[in-house]
Short mmCIF file of C-alpha atoms in Angstrom, two decimals:
data_model
loop_
_atom_site.label_atom_id
_atom_site.label_comp_id
_atom_site.label_asym_id
_atom_site.label_seq_id
_atom_site.Cartn_x
_atom_site.Cartn_y
_atom_site.Cartn_z
CA MET A 1 78.91 105.31 124.21
CA ASN A 2 81.60 107.98 124.43
CA TYR A 3 84.41 107.83 121.93
CA LYS A 4 87.05 106.72 124.42
CA LYS A 5 84.93 103.71 125.41
CA LYS A 6 84.10 103.14 121.77
CA VAL A 7 87.80 103.23 120.85
CA THR A 8 88.70 100.84 123.66
CA ALA A 9 86.15 98.35 122.37
CA ILE A 10 87.36 98.75 118.80
CA LEU A 11 90.99 98.39 119.80
CA LEU A 12 90.33 95.22 121.78
CA ALA A 13 88.46 93.71 118.87
CA SER A 14 91.05 94.90 116.43
CA ALA A 15 93.91 93.50 118.48
CA LEU A 16 92.28 90.08 118.15
CA SER A 17 91.30 90.30 114.50
CA VAL A 18 93.85 92.53 112.79
CA GLY A 19 96.62 92.92 115.32
CA LEU A 20 96.32 96.65 115.85
CA LEU A 21 99.24 98.13 117.70
CA SER A 22 98.62 101.80 118.52
CA GLY A 23 101.47 103.86 119.88
CA CYS A 24 103.62 106.83 118.98
CA GLY A 25 106.27 105.60 116.56
CA SER A 26 105.93 101.97 117.58
CA SER A 27 106.38 98.98 115.30
CA SER A 28 107.57 95.40 115.49
CA SER A 29 110.62 94.12 113.66
CA GLU A 30 109.51 90.56 114.44
CA ASN A 31 106.22 91.23 112.70
CA GLY A 32 108.11 92.67 109.77
CA SER A 33 110.21 89.52 109.38
CA ALA A 34 107.12 87.31 109.49
CA ALA A 35 105.36 89.43 106.89
CA GLY A 36 108.32 89.27 104.54
CA SER A 37 108.45 85.48 104.66
CA ASN A 38 104.71 84.93 104.19
CA ALA A 39 103.62 87.73 101.87
CA ALA A 40 104.39 85.90 98.64
CA GLY A 41 102.38 82.79 99.54
CA ASN A 42 98.90 82.07 100.87
CA GLY A 43 99.95 82.29 104.49
CA PRO A 44 99.17 85.30 106.69
CA VAL A 45 100.62 88.65 105.70
CA GLU A 46 101.42 91.64 107.90
CA ILE A 47 101.75 95.32 107.01
CA THR A 48 102.43 98.45 109.03
CA ASN A 49 100.60 101.74 108.60
CA VAL A 50 102.37 104.75 110.11
CA SER A 51 99.83 107.51 110.54
CA TYR A 52 99.28 110.77 112.41
CA ASP A 53 97.72 111.48 115.78
CA PRO A 54 93.95 111.91 115.26
CA THR A 55 93.42 108.90 112.95
CA ARG A 56 93.50 106.36 115.77
CA GLU A 57 89.75 105.76 115.81
CA LEU A 58 89.45 105.77 112.01
CA TYR A 59 92.12 103.16 111.39
CA ALA A 60 91.07 100.99 114.31
CA ALA A 61 87.77 100.57 112.47
CA TYR A 62 89.15 100.60 108.93
CA ASN A 63 91.70 97.89 109.60
CA GLU A 64 88.86 95.55 110.57
CA ILE A 65 86.83 96.09 107.42
CA PHE A 66 89.90 95.91 105.21
CA ALA A 67 91.00 92.61 106.78
CA GLU A 68 87.53 91.19 106.10
CA TYR A 69 87.60 92.46 102.52
CA TRP A 70 91.10 91.10 101.87
CA LYS A 71 90.18 87.70 103.30
CA GLU A 72 87.05 87.49 101.17
CA THR A 73 88.91 88.62 98.06
CA THR A 74 92.14 86.63 98.33
CA GLY A 75 91.57 84.04 101.06
CA GLN A 76 94.57 85.45 102.90
CA ASP A 77 94.62 86.77 106.46
CA VAL A 78 96.17 90.20 106.89
CA THR A 79 97.34 91.82 110.10
CA ILE A 80 97.78 95.59 110.23
CA THR A 81 100.15 97.09 112.76
CA GLN A 82 99.31 100.71 113.50
CA SER A 83 101.55 103.58 114.64
CA HIS A 84 100.41 107.09 115.58
CA GLY A 85 102.06 110.35 116.60
CA GLY A 86 102.65 113.89 115.42
CA SER A 87 102.77 113.72 111.61
CA GLY A 88 106.12 115.44 111.20
CA LYS A 89 107.64 113.28 113.91
CA GLN A 90 106.20 110.15 112.31
CA ALA A 91 107.67 111.09 108.94
CA LEU A 92 111.07 111.56 110.56
CA GLU A 93 110.78 108.18 112.31
CA VAL A 94 110.07 106.42 108.99
CA ALA A 95 112.87 108.29 107.26
CA ASN A 96 115.19 107.16 110.06
CA GLY A 97 114.24 103.50 109.90
CA LEU A 98 110.78 102.88 111.38
CA GLU A 99 109.55 100.20 109.00
CA ALA A 100 106.27 101.14 107.30
CA ASP A 101 104.59 99.55 104.32
CA VAL A 102 102.33 102.58 103.97
CA VAL A 103 102.18 106.05 105.44
CA THR A 104 98.93 107.95 105.93
CA LEU A 105 100.18 111.31 107.10
CA ALA A 106 98.63 114.72 107.73
CA LEU A 107 100.04 116.43 104.67
CA GLU A 108 102.00 115.91 101.49
CA GLY A 109 104.98 117.75 102.91
CA ASP A 110 105.50 115.07 105.55
CA VAL A 111 105.33 112.30 102.94
CA ASP A 112 107.93 114.26 100.97
CA ALA A 113 110.29 113.88 103.92
CA VAL A 114 110.04 110.09 103.54
CA LYS A 115 110.47 110.40 99.77
CA ASP A 116 113.53 112.59 100.23
CA ALA A 117 115.06 109.84 102.38
CA GLY A 118 114.90 107.58 99.33
CA LEU A 119 112.07 105.34 100.55
CA ILE A 120 109.22 106.53 98.31
CA GLU A 121 109.46 106.98 94.56
CA ASP A 122 108.64 110.25 92.79
CA GLY A 123 105.07 110.65 91.58
CA TYR A 124 103.37 109.12 94.62
CA THR A 125 100.62 111.76 94.58
CA SER A 126 99.48 110.35 91.22
CA GLU A 127 99.19 106.76 92.43
CA PHE A 128 95.73 107.28 93.94
CA ASP A 129 92.83 109.62 93.25
CA ASN A 130 92.61 113.23 94.43
CA ASP A 131 96.39 113.60 94.73
CA SER A 132 96.47 110.50 96.94
CA SER A 133 94.15 112.15 99.45
CA PRO A 134 91.19 109.80 100.13
CA TYR A 135 89.63 112.12 102.72
CA THR A 136 90.03 115.73 103.75
CA SER A 137 89.34 117.93 106.76
CA SER A 138 89.46 121.57 107.84
CA ILE A 139 90.42 123.57 110.90
CA VAL A 140 87.79 124.78 113.38
CA PHE A 141 87.71 126.19 116.93
CA LEU A 142 86.64 124.14 119.92
CA VAL A 143 85.49 126.32 122.84
CA ARG A 144 83.88 125.62 126.19
CA LYS A 145 80.13 125.59 126.75
CA ASP A 146 78.43 128.92 126.00
CA ASN A 147 81.72 130.24 124.57
CA PRO A 148 82.52 132.39 127.64
CA LYS A 149 85.23 134.40 125.81
CA ASP A 150 82.92 134.97 122.79
CA ILE A 151 85.52 133.67 120.33
CA GLN A 152 84.09 133.94 116.82
CA ASP A 153 87.01 134.39 114.42
CA TRP A 154 90.78 134.44 114.10
CA ASP A 155 91.17 138.04 115.23
CA ASP A 156 89.67 137.10 118.62
CA LEU A 157 92.71 134.89 119.17
CA LEU A 158 94.88 138.01 119.45
CA ARG A 159 93.11 139.31 122.55
CA ASP A 160 95.10 139.38 125.77
CA ASP A 161 92.42 137.42 127.65
CA VAL A 162 92.40 134.42 125.28
CA GLY A 163 94.54 131.33 125.90
CA ILE A 164 95.13 129.12 122.85
CA ILE A 165 95.94 125.42 122.58
CA THR A 166 97.55 124.24 119.32
CA PRO A 167 100.32 121.73 118.56
CA ASN A 168 103.86 122.54 117.47
CA PRO A 169 104.24 123.09 113.70
CA LYS A 170 107.74 121.61 113.91
CA THR A 171 106.32 118.17 114.78
CA SER A 172 102.60 118.24 113.93
CA GLY A 173 100.98 118.36 110.51
CA GLY A 174 97.72 119.58 111.99
CA ALA A 175 99.60 122.47 113.57
CA ARG A 176 100.88 123.52 110.16
CA TRP A 177 97.34 123.57 108.80
CA ASN A 178 96.31 125.67 111.84
CA TYR A 179 99.11 128.14 111.18
CA LEU A 180 98.34 128.51 107.47
CA ALA A 181 94.60 128.95 108.09
CA ALA A 182 95.35 131.80 110.49
CA TRP A 183 97.85 133.35 108.06
CA TYR A 184 95.23 133.28 105.30
CA TYR A 185 92.69 135.05 107.52
CA PHE A 186 95.02 137.96 108.24
CA GLU A 187 95.95 138.11 104.57
CA LYS A 188 92.24 138.34 103.72
CA GLN A 189 91.99 141.29 106.09
CA GLY A 190 94.32 143.20 103.80
CA GLN A 191 97.36 143.04 106.04
CA SER A 192 100.83 143.31 104.55
CA GLU A 193 103.21 140.41 105.12
CA GLU A 194 104.94 142.37 107.87
CA GLN A 195 101.58 142.98 109.55
CA ILE A 196 100.63 139.33 109.16
CA GLU A 197 103.84 138.29 110.90
CA GLU A 198 103.02 140.62 113.78
CA SER A 199 99.52 139.14 114.03
CA MET A 200 100.92 135.61 113.98
CA LYS A 201 103.47 136.57 116.61
CA LYS A 202 100.69 137.83 118.87
CA LEU A 203 98.64 134.70 118.24
CA TYR A 204 101.51 132.44 119.28
CA GLN A 205 102.22 134.59 122.31
CA ASN A 206 98.74 133.53 123.45
CA VAL A 207 99.51 129.82 123.00
CA LEU A 208 99.78 128.25 126.44
CA VAL A 209 101.51 125.02 125.40
CA LEU A 210 102.78 123.58 122.11
CA ASP A 211 102.15 119.84 122.30
CA SER A 212 103.89 117.53 119.85
CA GLY A 213 100.69 116.39 118.15
CA ALA A 214 97.01 117.16 117.68
CA ARG A 215 95.73 114.46 120.05
CA ALA A 216 98.00 115.71 122.83
CA SER A 217 96.59 119.21 122.32
CA THR A 218 93.05 117.87 122.56
CA THR A 219 94.02 116.23 125.85
CA SER A 220 95.48 119.50 127.13
CA PHE A 221 92.28 121.39 126.31
CA VAL A 222 89.58 118.83 127.05
CA GLU A 223 90.98 116.73 129.88
CA ASN A 224 93.48 119.11 131.48
CA LYS A 225 91.18 122.13 131.05
CA GLN A 226 93.93 124.37 129.67
CA GLY A 227 93.12 127.36 127.48
CA ASP A 228 89.98 128.99 126.12
CA VAL A 229 90.11 127.65 122.56
CA LEU A 230 91.56 124.63 120.80
CA LEU A 231 92.58 124.95 117.15
CA ALA A 232 91.45 121.55 115.96
CA TRP A 233 90.90 119.21 113.06
CA GLU A 234 87.17 118.80 112.47
CA ASN A 235 87.27 115.19 113.60
CA GLU A 236 88.94 116.07 116.90
CA ALA A 237 86.34 118.77 117.58
CA PHE A 238 83.37 116.53 116.78
CA LEU A 239 84.79 113.65 118.82
CA SER A 240 84.95 116.02 121.78
CA LEU A 241 81.28 116.91 121.32
CA GLU A 242 80.52 113.21 121.19
CA GLU A 243 82.44 112.31 124.32
CA TYR A 244 81.49 115.35 126.40
CA PRO A 245 77.96 116.33 125.36
CA GLY A 246 76.97 119.76 126.58
CA GLU A 247 80.50 120.74 127.64
CA TYR A 248 81.99 122.09 124.40
CA GLU A 249 80.98 123.93 121.25
CA ILE A 250 82.47 124.13 117.77
CA VAL A 251 82.92 127.59 116.27
CA ILE A 252 83.46 127.75 112.51
CA PRO A 253 85.70 130.72 111.63
CA SER A 254 84.97 132.84 108.56
CA VAL A 255 87.90 131.31 106.67
CA SER A 256 89.88 128.12 107.08
CA ILE A 257 91.90 125.73 104.95
CA LEU A 258 91.10 122.49 103.18
CA CYS A 259 93.41 119.98 104.84
CA GLN A 260 94.50 117.13 102.59
CA PRO A 261 96.05 114.18 104.44
CA THR A 262 98.18 112.18 102.02
CA VAL A 263 98.73 108.44 101.68
CA ALA A 264 101.62 106.63 100.02
CA ILE A 265 103.24 103.23 99.60
CA VAL A 266 106.73 103.06 101.06
CA ASP A 267 108.28 101.52 97.97
CA GLU A 268 111.59 100.39 99.41
CA VAL A 269 109.89 98.56 102.28
CA VAL A 270 107.15 96.80 100.29
CA ASP A 271 109.62 95.64 97.66
CA GLU A 272 111.94 94.26 100.30
CA ARG A 273 109.12 92.55 102.21
CA GLY A 274 107.03 91.43 99.24
CA THR A 275 103.95 93.30 100.43
CA ARG A 276 103.29 95.67 97.53
CA ASP A 277 100.00 94.06 96.45
CA VAL A 278 98.35 94.12 99.86
CA ALA A 279 99.75 97.57 100.68
CA THR A 280 98.44 98.98 97.40
CA GLU A 281 95.00 97.53 97.97
CA TYR A 282 95.02 98.76 101.56
CA LEU A 283 95.27 102.34 100.30
CA SER A 284 93.01 101.81 97.29
CA TYR A 285 90.21 100.47 99.49
CA LEU A 286 90.13 103.78 101.36
CA TYR A 287 88.25 105.07 98.29
CA SER A 288 85.58 102.34 98.39
CA ASP A 289 82.03 103.32 99.33
CA ASP A 290 82.19 101.39 102.59
CA ALA A 291 85.44 103.06 103.60
CA GLN A 292 84.27 106.50 102.51
CA ARG A 293 81.20 106.24 104.73
CA LEU A 294 83.37 104.98 107.57
CA GLU A 295 85.61 108.03 107.13
CA ALA A 296 82.58 110.33 107.23
CA ASP A 297 81.27 108.54 110.33
CA ASN A 298 84.63 109.37 111.92
CA PHE A 299 84.22 113.04 110.94
CA TYR A 300 86.52 113.14 107.92
CA ARG A 301 85.28 114.61 104.64
CA PRO A 302 85.03 111.81 102.06
CA SER A 303 86.47 112.47 98.60
CA ASN A 304 83.49 110.80 96.93
CA GLU A 305 81.21 113.75 96.13
CA ASP A 306 78.00 111.73 96.36
CA ILE A 307 78.88 110.39 99.79
CA LEU A 308 80.10 113.83 100.86
CA ALA A 309 76.64 115.16 100.01
CA GLU A 310 75.03 112.56 102.28
CA TYR A 311 76.81 114.12 105.26
CA THR A 312 76.60 117.80 104.28
CA SER A 313 74.46 120.12 106.40
CA ASP A 314 72.68 123.32 105.42
CA ILE A 315 73.13 124.83 108.89
CA ASP A 316 73.21 128.65 108.93
CA SER A 317 74.89 129.16 112.29
CA ASN A 318 78.66 129.19 112.78
CA THR A 319 78.26 127.48 116.17
CA ILE A 320 77.62 123.76 116.67
CA THR A 321 76.58 122.75 120.17
CA GLU A 322 75.78 119.07 119.64
CA LEU A 323 76.13 116.27 117.15
CA PRO A 324 73.40 116.48 114.50
CA GLU A 325 70.84 113.71 114.85
CA ASP A 326 70.67 113.23 111.08
CA GLY A 327 74.45 112.66 110.84
CA LYS A 328 74.89 115.65 108.55
CA TRP A 329 77.88 117.30 110.19
CA ILE A 330 79.86 118.69 107.23
CA ILE A 331 79.55 122.47 106.90
CA THR A 332 80.25 124.04 103.52
CA ASN A 333 78.20 127.24 103.39
CA ASN A 334 79.47 129.25 106.35
CA PHE A 335 83.14 129.69 105.62
CA GLU A 336 85.69 130.02 102.86
CA LEU A 337 88.36 127.37 102.45
CA THR A 338 91.72 128.08 100.92
CA ASN A 339 94.18 125.27 100.12
CA ILE A 340 97.89 124.61 100.03
CA ASP A 341 98.15 125.80 96.43
CA HIS A 342 97.55 129.34 97.71
CA PHE A 343 100.89 129.03 99.53
CA GLY A 344 102.76 127.66 96.50
CA GLY A 345 102.52 124.00 97.53
CA TRP A 346 104.17 122.25 100.44
CA THR A 347 107.76 122.63 99.30
CA GLU A 348 107.48 126.40 99.17
CA ALA A 349 105.30 126.66 102.30
CA THR A 350 107.66 124.50 104.33
CA GLU A 351 110.76 126.40 103.29
CA LYS A 352 109.20 129.79 104.00
CA HIS A 353 107.29 129.08 107.18
CA PHE A 354 108.45 125.88 108.91
CA SER A 355 112.08 125.22 108.04
CA ASP A 356 114.82 126.00 110.54
CA GLY A 357 115.11 129.77 110.55
CA GLY A 358 111.73 130.17 108.81
CA ILE A 359 108.97 132.57 109.79
CA PHE A 360 107.57 130.35 112.53
CA ASP A 361 110.95 130.15 114.24
CA SER A 362 111.34 133.92 114.11
CA ILE A 363 107.93 134.72 115.57
CA TYR A 364 107.95 132.02 118.21
CA GLU A 365 111.50 132.56 119.43
CA GLU A 366 110.55 136.18 120.11
CA LYS A 367 107.69 135.27 122.49
#
């Protein structure tokens, strides 16, 4: 079954069992009122998870297993309302009043935006393991069958004949990871910062459209047939192989970045609605063995090292043409991964690269 059909089936089931509502920035104030009145007792409880674009399939499935776990553990029914969109946009929506019990966003910097609005307490990255990052990812290239433009690494993206699809770093967390991975490659080539900026400028001159989020960019590349290469989260790339077998290939560049999506309780909301216990367990359960395997099955890298090893491949090639039959899709031996610490953390990286008037604005405005 292709992943769109699979998702449709999951969503229908989820709508019946856990009340999944999937839509960019959508939530229900009526649901919020009901949750607040019932959370303290044994009656049904409702929570809202505001997440980023490519986690739709993951949380459609996770919400089902969590609802079963919570029912078995407490005897209480839980309904999870789901919201998806570009991570930066989602963070702004929550900061501006979109009610969320938890956020599961693409990067710590977006959760900081919610914290800075006074909704999340300091120290949230210490509330859960691995800096509150239950799963990770990296950035890869998705190209068309047989890789007609022979795109192998980041420097190929600077060629005049290559059209790139990537989201907008001003609204998408995945786009920021894409940008930083490319920056790191040019840095590794020994370029000065001025030279790196020129390389990044050329790269973004080759971008055909800046969609607001990662899923929209996948649609532009896969369904609308725009561009020669999609800069993609691993899970987006592997889902495309799954849905369109034989039509696309994944190219693993020589360097990339370890992407750490971050989860957090929205303290002001859970305290007002009386949902802290269920919200906390909702995020804690992401670290359970069942959830970790579910994350890996949805092409996210689990934080549990033993489970990570179950899905790790020893492939030597940097090109993946089909889903591995043994389920071992995680590649660790063909490329180097940097991380956000290399850029001084998200506060420094955001101010330098993505703030108004930052480097991204200067290179993209000069297209």
